[in-house]
């Protein structure tokens, strides 16, 4: 589920729902409830358009569901199963959204491993380089 990378500032997670729990509204609501309990204010979604489309059954889709749930939302669509997981030209956009969106922020992709891992490692490295980590 959602875990802190930098407590109170940056968290990581797989997408709401799972193969066993499904991708229905209840799974998304449950995920958002956990995020609220952790006082997460923003969500940075790295799902590509095909993956995001799997939530089209939700009214307005996943990103709008997050907004209606009270979260600020950033979206950087990145295709899954690439090497490296995030193309270098996308990193400045991830950094910009991290700086602009209210903190704390959670980053998620589909499984919460490759793209999310690369994004949070990059953000953590930038923060440490700037003496803010």
PDB file of C-alpha atoms in Angstrom:
ATOM      1  CA  UNK A   1       0.000   0.000   0.000  1.00  0.00           C
ATOM      2  CA  UNK A   2       1.259   3.527   0.662  1.00  0.00           C
ATOM      3  CA  UNK A   3       4.656   3.839   2.345  1.00  0.00           C
ATOM      4  CA  UNK A   4       6.743   6.831   3.310  1.00  0.00           C
ATOM      5  CA  UNK A   5      10.015   7.572   1.523  1.00  0.00           C
ATOM      6  CA  UNK A   6      10.514  10.841   3.415  1.00  0.00           C
ATOM      7  CA  UNK A   7       8.066  10.807   6.341  1.00  0.00           C
ATOM      8  CA  UNK A   8       5.547  13.608   6.122  1.00  0.00           C
ATOM      9  CA  UNK A   9       6.765  14.732   2.698  1.00  0.00           C
ATOM     10  CA  UNK A  10       7.057  11.996   0.056  1.00  0.00           C
ATOM     11  CA  UNK A  11       5.380   8.592  -0.195  1.00  0.00           C
ATOM     12  CA  UNK A  12       5.152   5.828  -2.791  1.00  0.00           C
ATOM     13  CA  UNK A  13       2.500   3.292  -3.713  1.00  0.00           C
ATOM     14  CA  UNK A  14       1.132   0.983  -6.367  1.00  0.00           C
ATOM     15  CA  UNK A  15      -2.088   2.095  -8.065  1.00  0.00           C
ATOM     16  CA  UNK A  16      -5.417   1.777  -6.266  1.00  0.00           C
ATOM     17  CA  UNK A  17      -6.832  -1.719  -6.535  1.00  0.00           C
ATOM     18  CA  UNK A  18      -5.160  -4.976  -7.454  1.00  0.00           C
ATOM     19  CA  UNK A  19      -5.682  -8.180  -9.367  1.00  0.00           C
ATOM     20  CA  UNK A  20      -7.470  -9.623  -6.335  1.00  0.00           C
ATOM     21  CA  UNK A  21      -9.301  -6.480  -5.171  1.00  0.00           C
ATOM     22  CA  UNK A  22     -10.139  -5.197  -8.651  1.00  0.00           C
ATOM     23  CA  UNK A  23     -10.068  -1.637  -9.919  1.00  0.00           C
ATOM     24  CA  UNK A  24     -13.556  -0.656  -8.828  1.00  0.00           C
ATOM     25  CA  UNK A  25     -14.679   2.474  -7.030  1.00  0.00           C
ATOM     26  CA  UNK A  26     -14.498   0.757  -3.632  1.00  0.00           C
ATOM     27  CA  UNK A  27     -10.814  -0.103  -4.159  1.00  0.00           C
ATOM     28  CA  UNK A  28     -10.046   3.479  -5.192  1.00  0.00           C
ATOM     29  CA  UNK A  29     -12.018   4.895  -2.252  1.00  0.00           C
ATOM     30  CA  UNK A  30     -10.165   2.569   0.128  1.00  0.00           C
ATOM     31  CA  UNK A  31      -6.802   3.672  -1.260  1.00  0.00           C
ATOM     32  CA  UNK A  32      -7.790   7.329  -0.936  1.00  0.00           C
ATOM     33  CA  UNK A  33      -8.939   6.724   2.655  1.00  0.00           C
ATOM     34  CA  UNK A  34      -5.470   5.399   3.506  1.00  0.00           C
ATOM     35  CA  UNK A  35      -3.891   8.428   1.798  1.00  0.00           C
ATOM     36  CA  UNK A  36      -6.140  10.764   3.805  1.00  0.00           C
ATOM     37  CA  UNK A  37      -5.264   8.966   7.047  1.00  0.00           C
ATOM     38  CA  UNK A  38      -1.593   9.637   6.246  1.00  0.00           C
ATOM     39  CA  UNK A  39      -2.507  13.293   5.558  1.00  0.00           C
ATOM     40  CA  UNK A  40      -1.385  13.011   1.926  1.00  0.00           C
ATOM     41  CA  UNK A  41      -2.444  16.155   0.050  1.00  0.00           C
ATOM     42  CA  UNK A  42      -1.255  15.420  -3.498  1.00  0.00           C
ATOM     43  CA  UNK A  43      -1.020  12.491  -5.888  1.00  0.00           C
ATOM     44  CA  UNK A  44       1.518  12.242  -8.711  1.00  0.00           C
ATOM     45  CA  UNK A  45       0.281   9.560 -11.103  1.00  0.00           C
ATOM     46  CA  UNK A  46       2.732   7.986 -13.560  1.00  0.00           C
ATOM     47  CA  UNK A  47       0.240   5.663 -15.290  1.00  0.00           C
ATOM     48  CA  UNK A  48       0.369   5.703 -19.066  1.00  0.00           C
ATOM     49  CA  UNK A  49      -2.812   6.430 -21.009  1.00  0.00           C
ATOM     50  CA  UNK A  50      -3.652   2.741 -21.549  1.00  0.00           C
ATOM     51  CA  UNK A  51      -3.313   1.974 -17.843  1.00  0.00           C
ATOM     52  CA  UNK A  52      -5.267   5.076 -16.877  1.00  0.00           C
ATOM     53  CA  UNK A  53      -7.997   3.948 -19.284  1.00  0.00           C
ATOM     54  CA  UNK A  54      -8.602   0.892 -17.114  1.00  0.00           C
ATOM     55  CA  UNK A  55     -10.278   3.296 -14.687  1.00  0.00           C
ATOM     56  CA  UNK A  56     -12.615   4.822 -17.286  1.00  0.00           C
ATOM     57  CA  UNK A  57     -15.578   3.125 -15.582  1.00  0.00           C
ATOM     58  CA  UNK A  58     -15.164   5.640 -12.742  1.00  0.00           C
ATOM     59  CA  UNK A  59     -17.121   8.850 -13.242  1.00  0.00           C
ATOM     60  CA  UNK A  60     -14.576  11.217 -14.802  1.00  0.00           C
ATOM     61  CA  UNK A  61     -11.806   8.597 -14.601  1.00  0.00           C
ATOM     62  CA  UNK A  62      -9.136   8.070 -11.963  1.00  0.00           C
ATOM     63  CA  UNK A  63      -7.558  11.531 -11.922  1.00  0.00           C
ATOM     64  CA  UNK A  64     -10.915  13.277 -11.556  1.00  0.00           C
ATOM     65  CA  UNK A  65     -11.860  10.799  -8.806  1.00  0.00           C
ATOM     66  CA  UNK A  66      -8.719  11.871  -6.958  1.00  0.00           C
ATOM     67  CA  UNK A  67      -9.638  15.542  -7.396  1.00  0.00           C
ATOM     68  CA  UNK A  68     -13.185  14.953  -6.152  1.00  0.00           C
ATOM     69  CA  UNK A  69     -11.598  13.133  -3.219  1.00  0.00           C
ATOM     70  CA  UNK A  70      -9.859  16.359  -2.202  1.00  0.00           C
ATOM     71  CA  UNK A  71      -6.378  15.726  -3.594  1.00  0.00           C
ATOM     72  CA  UNK A  72      -4.234  17.937  -5.801  1.00  0.00           C
ATOM     73  CA  UNK A  73      -3.214  15.858  -8.815  1.00  0.00           C
ATOM     74  CA  UNK A  74      -0.259  15.738 -11.177  1.00  0.00           C
ATOM     75  CA  UNK A  75       0.008  13.316 -14.094  1.00  0.00           C
ATOM     76  CA  UNK A  76       3.122  12.403 -16.049  1.00  0.00           C
ATOM     77  CA  UNK A  77       2.143   9.551 -18.395  1.00  0.00           C
ATOM     78  CA  UNK A  78       5.076   7.168 -18.699  1.00  0.00           C
ATOM     79  CA  UNK A  79       4.917   3.881 -20.576  1.00  0.00           C
ATOM     80  CA  UNK A  80       5.551   0.813 -18.442  1.00  0.00           C
ATOM     81  CA  UNK A  81       8.373  -1.708 -18.872  1.00  0.00           C
ATOM     82  CA  UNK A  82      10.995   0.641 -20.311  1.00  0.00           C
ATOM     83  CA  UNK A  83      14.706   0.772 -19.618  1.00  0.00           C
ATOM     84  CA  UNK A  84      15.350   3.095 -17.919  1.00  0.00           C
ATOM     85  CA  UNK A  85      11.903   3.185 -16.264  1.00  0.00           C
ATOM     86  CA  UNK A  86      11.580   6.955 -16.758  1.00  0.00           C
ATOM     87  CA  UNK A  87      12.971   8.705 -19.831  1.00  0.00           C
ATOM     88  CA  UNK A  88      15.412  11.395 -18.744  1.00  0.00           C
ATOM     89  CA  UNK A  89      13.425  14.179 -20.421  1.00  0.00           C
ATOM     90  CA  UNK A  90      10.493  13.450 -18.049  1.00  0.00           C
ATOM     91  CA  UNK A  91      12.476  13.993 -14.841  1.00  0.00           C
ATOM     92  CA  UNK A  92      12.280  17.819 -14.825  1.00  0.00           C
ATOM     93  CA  UNK A  93       8.480  17.590 -15.119  1.00  0.00           C
ATOM     94  CA  UNK A  94       8.356  15.229 -12.137  1.00  0.00           C
ATOM     95  CA  UNK A  95      10.551  17.629 -10.143  1.00  0.00           C
ATOM     96  CA  UNK A  96       8.406  20.626 -11.119  1.00  0.00           C
ATOM     97  CA  UNK A  97       5.191  18.899 -10.043  1.00  0.00           C
ATOM     98  CA  UNK A  98       6.786  17.771  -6.785  1.00  0.00           C
ATOM     99  CA  UNK A  99       7.689  21.389  -6.035  1.00  0.00           C
ATOM    100  CA  UNK A 100       4.320  22.824  -7.109  1.00  0.00           C
ATOM    101  CA  UNK A 101       1.880  20.342  -5.592  1.00  0.00           C
ATOM    102  CA  UNK A 102       1.018  20.596  -1.885  1.00  0.00           C
ATOM    103  CA  UNK A 103       3.043  18.338   0.385  1.00  0.00           C
ATOM    104  CA  UNK A 104       2.934  15.560   1.411  1.00  0.00           C
ATOM    105  CA  UNK A 105       2.717  13.866  -1.955  1.00  0.00           C
ATOM    106  CA  UNK A 106       2.393  10.216  -2.992  1.00  0.00           C
ATOM    107  CA  UNK A 107       3.811   8.931  -6.291  1.00  0.00           C
ATOM    108  CA  UNK A 108       2.276   5.889  -7.942  1.00  0.00           C
ATOM    109  CA  UNK A 109       2.480   3.900 -11.134  1.00  0.00           C
ATOM    110  CA  UNK A 110       0.884   0.488 -11.771  1.00  0.00           C
ATOM    111  CA  UNK A 111       2.870  -1.799  -9.470  1.00  0.00           C
ATOM    112  CA  UNK A 112       4.669   0.938  -7.542  1.00  0.00           C
ATOM    113  CA  UNK A 113       8.069  -0.512  -8.390  1.00  0.00           C
ATOM    114  CA  UNK A 114       9.969   0.625 -11.498  1.00  0.00           C
ATOM    115  CA  UNK A 115       8.573   4.032 -12.492  1.00  0.00           C
ATOM    116  CA  UNK A 116       7.624   4.951  -8.938  1.00  0.00           C
ATOM    117  CA  UNK A 117      10.976   3.746  -7.616  1.00  0.00           C
ATOM    118  CA  UNK A 118      12.875   5.760 -10.219  1.00  0.00           C
ATOM    119  CA  UNK A 119      10.766   8.865  -9.548  1.00  0.00           C
ATOM    120  CA  UNK A 120      11.155   8.807  -5.767  1.00  0.00           C
ATOM    121  CA  UNK A 121      14.882   8.038  -6.035  1.00  0.00           C
ATOM    122  CA  UNK A 122      15.264  11.032  -8.356  1.00  0.00           C
ATOM    123  CA  UNK A 123      13.241  13.314  -6.061  1.00  0.00           C
ATOM    124  CA  UNK A 124      15.169  12.183  -3.002  1.00  0.00           C
ATOM    125  CA  UNK A 125      18.490  12.741  -4.803  1.00  0.00           C
ATOM    126  CA  UNK A 126      17.435  16.256  -5.888  1.00  0.00           C
ATOM    127  CA  UNK A 127      16.318  17.131  -2.366  1.00  0.00           C
ATOM    128  CA  UNK A 128      19.578  15.866  -0.869  1.00  0.00           C
ATOM    129  CA  UNK A 129      21.616  17.757  -3.484  1.00  0.00           C
ATOM    130  CA  UNK A 130      19.759  20.936  -2.567  1.00  0.00           C
ATOM    131  CA  UNK A 131      20.153  20.271   1.149  1.00  0.00           C
ATOM    132  CA  UNK A 132      16.404  19.927   1.650  1.00  0.00           C
ATOM    133  CA  UNK A 133      16.146  16.144   2.079  1.00  0.00           C
TER     134      UNK A 133
END
